[in-house]
PDB file of C-alpha atoms in Angstrom:
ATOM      1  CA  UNK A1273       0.000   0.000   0.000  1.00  0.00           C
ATOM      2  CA  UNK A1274       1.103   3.431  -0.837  1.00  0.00           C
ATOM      3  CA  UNK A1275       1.974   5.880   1.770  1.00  0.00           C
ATOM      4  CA  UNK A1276      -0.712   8.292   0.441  1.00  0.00           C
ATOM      5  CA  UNK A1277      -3.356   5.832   0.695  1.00  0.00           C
ATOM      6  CA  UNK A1278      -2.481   4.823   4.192  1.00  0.00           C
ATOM      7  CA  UNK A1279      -2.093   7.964   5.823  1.00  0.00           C
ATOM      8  CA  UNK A1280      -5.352   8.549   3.869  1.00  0.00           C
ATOM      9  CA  UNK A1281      -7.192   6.198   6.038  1.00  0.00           C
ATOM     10  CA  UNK A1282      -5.779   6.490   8.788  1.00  0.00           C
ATOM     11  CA  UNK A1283      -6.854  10.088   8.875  1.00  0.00           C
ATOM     12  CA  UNK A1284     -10.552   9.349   8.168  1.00  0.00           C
ATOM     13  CA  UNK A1285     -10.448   6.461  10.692  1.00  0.00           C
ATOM     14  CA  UNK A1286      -9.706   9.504  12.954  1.00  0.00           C
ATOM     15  CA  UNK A1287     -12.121  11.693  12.243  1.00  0.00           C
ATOM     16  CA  UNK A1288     -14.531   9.016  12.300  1.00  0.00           C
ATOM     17  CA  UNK A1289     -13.589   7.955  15.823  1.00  0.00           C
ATOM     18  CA  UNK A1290     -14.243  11.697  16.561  1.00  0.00           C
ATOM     19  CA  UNK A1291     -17.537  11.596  15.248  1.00  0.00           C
ATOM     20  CA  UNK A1292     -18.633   8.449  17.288  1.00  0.00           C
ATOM     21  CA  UNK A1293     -17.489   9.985  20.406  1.00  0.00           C
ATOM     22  CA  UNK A1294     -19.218  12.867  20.453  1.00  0.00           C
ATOM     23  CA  UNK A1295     -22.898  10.737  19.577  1.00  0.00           C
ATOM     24  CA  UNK A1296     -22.164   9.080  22.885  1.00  0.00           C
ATOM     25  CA  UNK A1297     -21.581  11.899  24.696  1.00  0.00           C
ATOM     26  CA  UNK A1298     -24.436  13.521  23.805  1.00  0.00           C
ATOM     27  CA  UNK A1299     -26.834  10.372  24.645  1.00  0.00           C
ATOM     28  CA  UNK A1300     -24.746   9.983  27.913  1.00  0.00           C
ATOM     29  CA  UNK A1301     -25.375  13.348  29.310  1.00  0.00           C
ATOM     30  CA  UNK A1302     -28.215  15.418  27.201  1.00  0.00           C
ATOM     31  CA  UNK A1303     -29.306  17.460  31.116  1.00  0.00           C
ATOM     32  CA  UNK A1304     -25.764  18.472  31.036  1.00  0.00           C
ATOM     33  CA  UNK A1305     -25.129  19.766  28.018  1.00  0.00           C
ATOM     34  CA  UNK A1306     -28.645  22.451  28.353  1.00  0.00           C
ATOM     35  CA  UNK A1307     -26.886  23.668  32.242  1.00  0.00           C
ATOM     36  CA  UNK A1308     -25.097  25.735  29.857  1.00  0.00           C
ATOM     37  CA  UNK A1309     -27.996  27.279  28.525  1.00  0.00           C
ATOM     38  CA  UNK A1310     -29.294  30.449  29.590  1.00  0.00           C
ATOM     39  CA  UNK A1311     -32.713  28.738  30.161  1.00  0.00           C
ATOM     40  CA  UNK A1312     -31.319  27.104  33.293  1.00  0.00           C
ATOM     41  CA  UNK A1313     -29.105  30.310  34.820  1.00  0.00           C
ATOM     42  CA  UNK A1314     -28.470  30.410  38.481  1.00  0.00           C
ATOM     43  CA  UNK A1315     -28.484  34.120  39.892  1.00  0.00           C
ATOM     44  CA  UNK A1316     -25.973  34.885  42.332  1.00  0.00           C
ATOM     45  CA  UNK A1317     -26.508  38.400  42.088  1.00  0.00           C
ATOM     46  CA  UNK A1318     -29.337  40.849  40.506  1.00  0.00           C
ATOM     47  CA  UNK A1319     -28.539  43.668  37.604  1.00  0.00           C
ATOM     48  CA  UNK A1320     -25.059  44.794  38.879  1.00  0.00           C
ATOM     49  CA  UNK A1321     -26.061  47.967  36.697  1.00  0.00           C
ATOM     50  CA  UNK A1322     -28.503  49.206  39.393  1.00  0.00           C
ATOM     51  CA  UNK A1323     -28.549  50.506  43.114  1.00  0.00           C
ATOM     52  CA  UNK A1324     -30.243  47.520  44.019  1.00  0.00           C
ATOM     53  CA  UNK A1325     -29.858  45.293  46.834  1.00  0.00           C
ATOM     54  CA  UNK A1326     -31.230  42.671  48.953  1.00  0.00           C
ATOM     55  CA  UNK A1327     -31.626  41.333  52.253  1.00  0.00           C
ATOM     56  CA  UNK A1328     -33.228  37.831  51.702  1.00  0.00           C
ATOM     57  CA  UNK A1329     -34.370  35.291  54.221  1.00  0.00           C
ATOM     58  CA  UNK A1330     -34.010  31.884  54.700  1.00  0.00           C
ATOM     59  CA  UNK A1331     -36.712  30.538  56.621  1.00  0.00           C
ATOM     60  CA  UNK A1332     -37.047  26.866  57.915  1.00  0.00           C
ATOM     61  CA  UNK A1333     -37.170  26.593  61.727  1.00  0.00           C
ATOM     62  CA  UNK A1334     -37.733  28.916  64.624  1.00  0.00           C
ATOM     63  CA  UNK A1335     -40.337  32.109  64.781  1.00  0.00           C
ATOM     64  CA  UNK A1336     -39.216  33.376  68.231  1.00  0.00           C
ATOM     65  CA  UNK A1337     -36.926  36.736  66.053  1.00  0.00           C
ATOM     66  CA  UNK A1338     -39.466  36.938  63.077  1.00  0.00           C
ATOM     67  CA  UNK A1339     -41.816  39.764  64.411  1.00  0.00           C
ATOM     68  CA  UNK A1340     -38.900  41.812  65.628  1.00  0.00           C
ATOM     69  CA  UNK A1341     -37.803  41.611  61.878  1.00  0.00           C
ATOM     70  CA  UNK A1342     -40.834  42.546  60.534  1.00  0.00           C
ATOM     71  CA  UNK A1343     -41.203  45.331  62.883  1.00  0.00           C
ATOM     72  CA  UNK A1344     -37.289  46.584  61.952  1.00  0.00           C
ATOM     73  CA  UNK A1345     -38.429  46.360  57.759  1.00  0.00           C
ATOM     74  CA  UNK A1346     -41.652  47.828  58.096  1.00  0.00           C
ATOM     75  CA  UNK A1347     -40.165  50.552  60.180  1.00  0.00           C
ATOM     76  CA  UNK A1348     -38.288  51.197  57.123  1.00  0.00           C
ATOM     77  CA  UNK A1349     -40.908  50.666  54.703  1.00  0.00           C
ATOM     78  CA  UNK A1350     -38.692  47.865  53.197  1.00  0.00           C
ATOM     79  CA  UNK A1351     -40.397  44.615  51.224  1.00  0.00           C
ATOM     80  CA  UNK A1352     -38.243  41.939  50.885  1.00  0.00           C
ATOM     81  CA  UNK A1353     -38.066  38.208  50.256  1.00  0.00           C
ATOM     82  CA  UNK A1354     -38.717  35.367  52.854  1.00  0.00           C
ATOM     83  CA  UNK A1355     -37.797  31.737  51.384  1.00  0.00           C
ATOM     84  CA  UNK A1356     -39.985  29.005  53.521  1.00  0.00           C
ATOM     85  CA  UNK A1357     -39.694  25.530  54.329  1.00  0.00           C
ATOM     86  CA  UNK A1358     -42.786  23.395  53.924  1.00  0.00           C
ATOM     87  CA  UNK A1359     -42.605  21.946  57.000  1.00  0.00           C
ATOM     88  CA  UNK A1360     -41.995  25.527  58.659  1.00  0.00           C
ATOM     89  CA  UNK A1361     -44.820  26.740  56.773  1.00  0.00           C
ATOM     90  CA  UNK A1362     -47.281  23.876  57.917  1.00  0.00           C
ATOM     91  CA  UNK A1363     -46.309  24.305  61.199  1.00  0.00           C
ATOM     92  CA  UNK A1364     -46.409  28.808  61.674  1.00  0.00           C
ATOM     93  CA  UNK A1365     -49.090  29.490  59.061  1.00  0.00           C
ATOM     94  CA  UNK A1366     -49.998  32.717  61.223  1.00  0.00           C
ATOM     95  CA  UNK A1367     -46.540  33.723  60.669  1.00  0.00           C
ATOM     96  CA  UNK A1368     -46.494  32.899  56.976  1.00  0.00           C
ATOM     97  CA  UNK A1369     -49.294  34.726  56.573  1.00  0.00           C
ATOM     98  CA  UNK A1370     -48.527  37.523  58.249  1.00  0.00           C
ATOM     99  CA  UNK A1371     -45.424  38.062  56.092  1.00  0.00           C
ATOM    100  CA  UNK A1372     -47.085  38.423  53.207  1.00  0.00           C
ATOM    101  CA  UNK A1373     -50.004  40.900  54.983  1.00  0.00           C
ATOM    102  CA  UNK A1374     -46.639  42.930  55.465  1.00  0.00           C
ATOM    103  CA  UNK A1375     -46.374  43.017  51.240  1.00  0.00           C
ATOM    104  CA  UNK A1376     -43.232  40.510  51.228  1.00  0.00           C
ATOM    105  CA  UNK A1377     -42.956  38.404  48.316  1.00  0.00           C
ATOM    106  CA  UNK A1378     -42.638  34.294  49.485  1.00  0.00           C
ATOM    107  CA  UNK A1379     -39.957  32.188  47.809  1.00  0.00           C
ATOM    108  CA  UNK A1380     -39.858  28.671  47.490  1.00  0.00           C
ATOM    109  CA  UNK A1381     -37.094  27.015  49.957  1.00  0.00           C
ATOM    110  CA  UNK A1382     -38.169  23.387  49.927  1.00  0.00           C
ATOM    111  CA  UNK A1383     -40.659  21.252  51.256  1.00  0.00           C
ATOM    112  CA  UNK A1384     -37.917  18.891  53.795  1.00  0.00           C
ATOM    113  CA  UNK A1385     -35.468  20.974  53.304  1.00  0.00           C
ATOM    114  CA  UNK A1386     -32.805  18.276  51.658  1.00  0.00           C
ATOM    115  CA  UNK A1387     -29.865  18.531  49.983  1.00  0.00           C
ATOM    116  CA  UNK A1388     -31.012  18.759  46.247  1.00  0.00           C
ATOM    117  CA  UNK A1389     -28.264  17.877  44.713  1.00  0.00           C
ATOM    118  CA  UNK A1390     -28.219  14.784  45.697  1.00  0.00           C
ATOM    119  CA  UNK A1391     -32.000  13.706  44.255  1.00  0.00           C
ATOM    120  CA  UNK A1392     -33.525  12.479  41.763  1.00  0.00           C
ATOM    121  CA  UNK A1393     -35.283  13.924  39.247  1.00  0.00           C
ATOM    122  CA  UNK A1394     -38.910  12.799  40.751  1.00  0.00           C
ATOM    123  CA  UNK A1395     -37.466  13.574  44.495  1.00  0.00           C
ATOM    124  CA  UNK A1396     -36.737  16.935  43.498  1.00  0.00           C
ATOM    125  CA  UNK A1397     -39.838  17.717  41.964  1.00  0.00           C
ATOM    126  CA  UNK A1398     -41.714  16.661  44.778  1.00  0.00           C
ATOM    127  CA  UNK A1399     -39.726  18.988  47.380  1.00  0.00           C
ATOM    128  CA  UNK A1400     -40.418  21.662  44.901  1.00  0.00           C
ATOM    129  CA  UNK A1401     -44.253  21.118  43.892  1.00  0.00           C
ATOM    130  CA  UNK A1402     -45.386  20.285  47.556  1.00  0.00           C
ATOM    131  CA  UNK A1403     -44.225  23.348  49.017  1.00  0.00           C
ATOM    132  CA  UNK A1404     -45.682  25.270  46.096  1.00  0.00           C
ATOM    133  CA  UNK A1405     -48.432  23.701  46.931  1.00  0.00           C
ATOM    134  CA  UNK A1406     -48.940  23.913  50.218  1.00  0.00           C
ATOM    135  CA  UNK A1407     -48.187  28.119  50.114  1.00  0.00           C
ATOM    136  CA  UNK A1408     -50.465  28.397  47.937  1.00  0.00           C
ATOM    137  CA  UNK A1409     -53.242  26.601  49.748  1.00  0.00           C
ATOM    138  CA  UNK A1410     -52.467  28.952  52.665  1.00  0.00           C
ATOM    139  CA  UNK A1411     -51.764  32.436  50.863  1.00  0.00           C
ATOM    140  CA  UNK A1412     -53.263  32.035  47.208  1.00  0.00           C
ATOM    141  CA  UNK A1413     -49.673  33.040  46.352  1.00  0.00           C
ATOM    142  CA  UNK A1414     -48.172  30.998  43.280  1.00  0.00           C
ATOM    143  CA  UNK A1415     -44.400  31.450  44.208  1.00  0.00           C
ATOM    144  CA  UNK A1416     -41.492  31.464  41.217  1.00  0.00           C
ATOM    145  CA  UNK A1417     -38.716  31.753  43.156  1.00  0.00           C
ATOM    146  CA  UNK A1418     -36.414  28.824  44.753  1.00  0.00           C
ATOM    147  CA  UNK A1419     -33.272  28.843  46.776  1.00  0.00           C
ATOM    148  CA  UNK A1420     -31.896  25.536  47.386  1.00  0.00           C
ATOM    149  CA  UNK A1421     -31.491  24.379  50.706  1.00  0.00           C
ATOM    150  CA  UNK A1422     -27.739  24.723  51.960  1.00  0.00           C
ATOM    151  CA  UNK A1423     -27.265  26.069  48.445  1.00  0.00           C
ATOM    152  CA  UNK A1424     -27.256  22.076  46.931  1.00  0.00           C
ATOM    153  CA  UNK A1425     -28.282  21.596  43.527  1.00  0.00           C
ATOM    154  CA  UNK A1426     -27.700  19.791  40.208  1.00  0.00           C
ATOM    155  CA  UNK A1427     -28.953  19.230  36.855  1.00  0.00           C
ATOM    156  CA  UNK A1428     -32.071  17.882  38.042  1.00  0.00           C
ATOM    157  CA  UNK A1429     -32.894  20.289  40.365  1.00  0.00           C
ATOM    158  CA  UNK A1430     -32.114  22.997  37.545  1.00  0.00           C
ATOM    159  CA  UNK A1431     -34.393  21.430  35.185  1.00  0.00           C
ATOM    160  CA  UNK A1432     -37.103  21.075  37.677  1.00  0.00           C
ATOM    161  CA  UNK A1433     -37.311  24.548  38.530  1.00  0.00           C
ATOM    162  CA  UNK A1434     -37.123  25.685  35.239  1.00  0.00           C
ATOM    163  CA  UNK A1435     -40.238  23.050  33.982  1.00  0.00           C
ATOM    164  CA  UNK A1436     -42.240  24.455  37.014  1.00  0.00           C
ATOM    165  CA  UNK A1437     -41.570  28.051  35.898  1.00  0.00           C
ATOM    166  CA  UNK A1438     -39.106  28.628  39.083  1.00  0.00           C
ATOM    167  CA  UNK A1439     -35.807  30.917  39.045  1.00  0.00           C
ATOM    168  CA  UNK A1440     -33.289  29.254  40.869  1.00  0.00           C
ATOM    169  CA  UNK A1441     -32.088  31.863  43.497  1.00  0.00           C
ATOM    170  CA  UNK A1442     -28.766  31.493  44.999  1.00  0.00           C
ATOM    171  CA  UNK A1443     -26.386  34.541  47.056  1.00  0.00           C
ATOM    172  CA  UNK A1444     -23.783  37.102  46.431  1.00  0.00           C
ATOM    173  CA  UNK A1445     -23.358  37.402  50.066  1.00  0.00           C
ATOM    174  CA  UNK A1446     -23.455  34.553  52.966  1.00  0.00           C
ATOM    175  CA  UNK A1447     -23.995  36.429  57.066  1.00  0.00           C
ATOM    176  CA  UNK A1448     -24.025  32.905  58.203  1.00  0.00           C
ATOM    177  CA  UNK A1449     -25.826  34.096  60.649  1.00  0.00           C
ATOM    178  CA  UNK A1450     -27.254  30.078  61.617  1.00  0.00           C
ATOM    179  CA  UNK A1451     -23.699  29.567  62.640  1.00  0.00           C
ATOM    180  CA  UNK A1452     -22.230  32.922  63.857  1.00  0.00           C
ATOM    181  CA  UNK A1453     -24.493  34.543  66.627  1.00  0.00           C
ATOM    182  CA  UNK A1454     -22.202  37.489  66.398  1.00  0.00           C
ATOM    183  CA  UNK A1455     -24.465  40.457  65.730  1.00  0.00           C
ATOM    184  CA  UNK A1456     -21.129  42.791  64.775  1.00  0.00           C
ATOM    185  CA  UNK A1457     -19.666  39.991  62.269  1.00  0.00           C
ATOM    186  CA  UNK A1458     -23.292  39.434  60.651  1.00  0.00           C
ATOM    187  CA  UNK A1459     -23.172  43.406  59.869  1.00  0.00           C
ATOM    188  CA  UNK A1460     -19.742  43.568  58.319  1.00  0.00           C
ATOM    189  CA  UNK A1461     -20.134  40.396  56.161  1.00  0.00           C
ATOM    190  CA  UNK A1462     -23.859  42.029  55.303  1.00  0.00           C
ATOM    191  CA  UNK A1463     -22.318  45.195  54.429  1.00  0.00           C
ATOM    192  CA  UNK A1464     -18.495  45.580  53.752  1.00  0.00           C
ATOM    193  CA  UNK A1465     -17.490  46.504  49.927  1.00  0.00           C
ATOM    194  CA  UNK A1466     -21.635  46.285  49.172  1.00  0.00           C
ATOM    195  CA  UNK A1467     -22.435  46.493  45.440  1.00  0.00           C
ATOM    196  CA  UNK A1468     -25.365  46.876  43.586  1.00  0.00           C
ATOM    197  CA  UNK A1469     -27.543  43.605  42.492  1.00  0.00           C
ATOM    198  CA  UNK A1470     -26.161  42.225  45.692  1.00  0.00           C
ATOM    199  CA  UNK A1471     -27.985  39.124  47.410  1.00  0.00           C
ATOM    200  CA  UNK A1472     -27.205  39.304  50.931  1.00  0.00           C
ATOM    201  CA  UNK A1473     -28.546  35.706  52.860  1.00  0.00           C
ATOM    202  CA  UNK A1474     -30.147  35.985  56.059  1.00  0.00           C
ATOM    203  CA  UNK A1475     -31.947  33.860  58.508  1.00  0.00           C
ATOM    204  CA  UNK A1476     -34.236  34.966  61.212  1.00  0.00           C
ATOM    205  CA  UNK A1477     -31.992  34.295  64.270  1.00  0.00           C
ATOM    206  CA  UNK A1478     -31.167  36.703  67.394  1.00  0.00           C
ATOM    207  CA  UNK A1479     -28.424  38.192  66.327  1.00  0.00           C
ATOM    208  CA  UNK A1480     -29.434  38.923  63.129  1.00  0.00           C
ATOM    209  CA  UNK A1481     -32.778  40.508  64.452  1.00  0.00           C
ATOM    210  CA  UNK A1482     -30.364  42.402  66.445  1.00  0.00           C
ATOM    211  CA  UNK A1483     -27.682  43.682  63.644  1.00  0.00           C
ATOM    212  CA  UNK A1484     -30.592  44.332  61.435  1.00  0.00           C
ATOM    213  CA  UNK A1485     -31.325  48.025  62.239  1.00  0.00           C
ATOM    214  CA  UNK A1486     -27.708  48.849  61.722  1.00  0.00           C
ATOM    215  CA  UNK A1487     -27.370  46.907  58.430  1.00  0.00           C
ATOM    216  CA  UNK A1488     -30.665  48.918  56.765  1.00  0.00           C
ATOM    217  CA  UNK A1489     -28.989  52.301  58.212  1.00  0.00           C
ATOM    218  CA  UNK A1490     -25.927  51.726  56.540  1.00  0.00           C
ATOM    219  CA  UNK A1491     -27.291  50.612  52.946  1.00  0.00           C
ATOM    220  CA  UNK A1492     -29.486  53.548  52.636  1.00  0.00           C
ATOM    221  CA  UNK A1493     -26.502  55.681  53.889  1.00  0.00           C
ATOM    222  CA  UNK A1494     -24.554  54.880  51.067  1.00  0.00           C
ATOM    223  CA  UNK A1495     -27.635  55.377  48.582  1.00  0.00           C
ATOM    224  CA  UNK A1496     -28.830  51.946  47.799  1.00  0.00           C
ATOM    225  CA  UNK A1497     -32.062  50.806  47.065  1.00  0.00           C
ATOM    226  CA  UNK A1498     -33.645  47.802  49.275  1.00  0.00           C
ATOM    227  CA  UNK A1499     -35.707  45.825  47.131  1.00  0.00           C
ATOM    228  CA  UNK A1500     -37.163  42.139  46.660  1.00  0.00           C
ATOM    229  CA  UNK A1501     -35.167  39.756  44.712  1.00  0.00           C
ATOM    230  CA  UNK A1502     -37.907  40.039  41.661  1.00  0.00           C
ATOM    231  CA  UNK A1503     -37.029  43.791  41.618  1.00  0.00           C
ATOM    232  CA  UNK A1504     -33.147  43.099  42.295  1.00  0.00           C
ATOM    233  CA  UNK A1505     -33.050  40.479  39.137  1.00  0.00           C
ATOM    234  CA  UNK A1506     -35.027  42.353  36.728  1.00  0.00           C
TER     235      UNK A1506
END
């Protein structure tokens, strides 16, 4: 055989193989390949164009430091963004409801509140769908909004959301406030080097009921707007 002809086939052999491996990774993986998509974006931060930030709320136990936050926002004439637990929700429906009496919008956070990145495509619906369902059984309220408990998720989850009509919400900003009852370190990791479209991720604990006041006072010091994370996304 002539050199030609063999270096010839050898190069379509090549190709070829190319070919064939990219069929199989396309069957192997087809969820993965759409993540990239736009359709299935993750915010971790609202327009960065704007003046806009956010103090959002993670809400699955405890209702002891909820009314004191109320009291601080509507002092302020501030509407935010409370994400609730199913279970929470189920068991403080007065409180649930009297969040949104105070014109807060009510995000999705889970019915069990699992680690979604570890479920299945079924298990994730269901955490998703039954808390939908049960807020809107007790508010009328048909939330699009969901932040994923401890931050977990994967393809399913993404592709859940987005085939119940949900944004998937995520944070610019962690207090971790459930681990840090430290009302002067919850401020500074709330507010140092803010920026606008920030998320900043609360939960209703003590200290942050207590660091609260100081946080608002600061933001609209420095001429930022405190919106819900609809507005802040926009």
């Amino acid at each position: 055989m002539k050199k030609s002809h063999f270096y010839i086939i050898l190069s379509n052999s090549l190709i070829a193989l190319m070919l064939v491996s990219l069929s199989v990774l396309t069957l192997v993986d087809p969820i993965k390949s759409v993540v990239m998509e736009d359709t299935l974006k993750v915010y971790y931060n609202g327009n960065t164009q704007s003046n806009n930030v956010t103090l959002m709320f993670n809400v699955y136990w405890g209702n002891e430091y909820i009314e004191p936050i109320l009291t601080t926002l509507k002092n302020h004439d501030i509407k935010t963004t409370f994400f609730v637990g199913g279970i929470w929700a189920e068991k403080y429906k007065d409180i649930l409801q009297k969040i949104v009496a105070d014109g807060h919008e009510i995000g999705n956070h889970g019915y069990f509140h699992k680690s979604q990145d570890k479920l299945s495509y079924q298990e994730n619906q269901d955490e998703i769908l039954n808390n939908h369902k049960l807020v809107k059984s007790l508010t009328g309220i048909e939330m699009n909004l969901f932040a994923p408990p401890s931050g977990a998720f994967g393809d399913a989850t993404l592709q859940v959301a987005k085939n119940l009509g949900y944004k998937t919400i995520m944070w610019t900003r962690d207090t971790i406030d459930w681990r840090d009852q430290d009302q002067d370190l919850i401020y500074t990791r709330a507010t140092k080097q803010l920026k606008g479209g920030d998320l900043i991720l609360m939960h209703p604990t003590k200290a942050t009921s207590e660091a609260l006041e100081r946080i608002i006072q600061y933001i609209l010091s420095q001429k930022f707007n405190l919106v819900s994370v609809s507005e802040n996304i926009e």
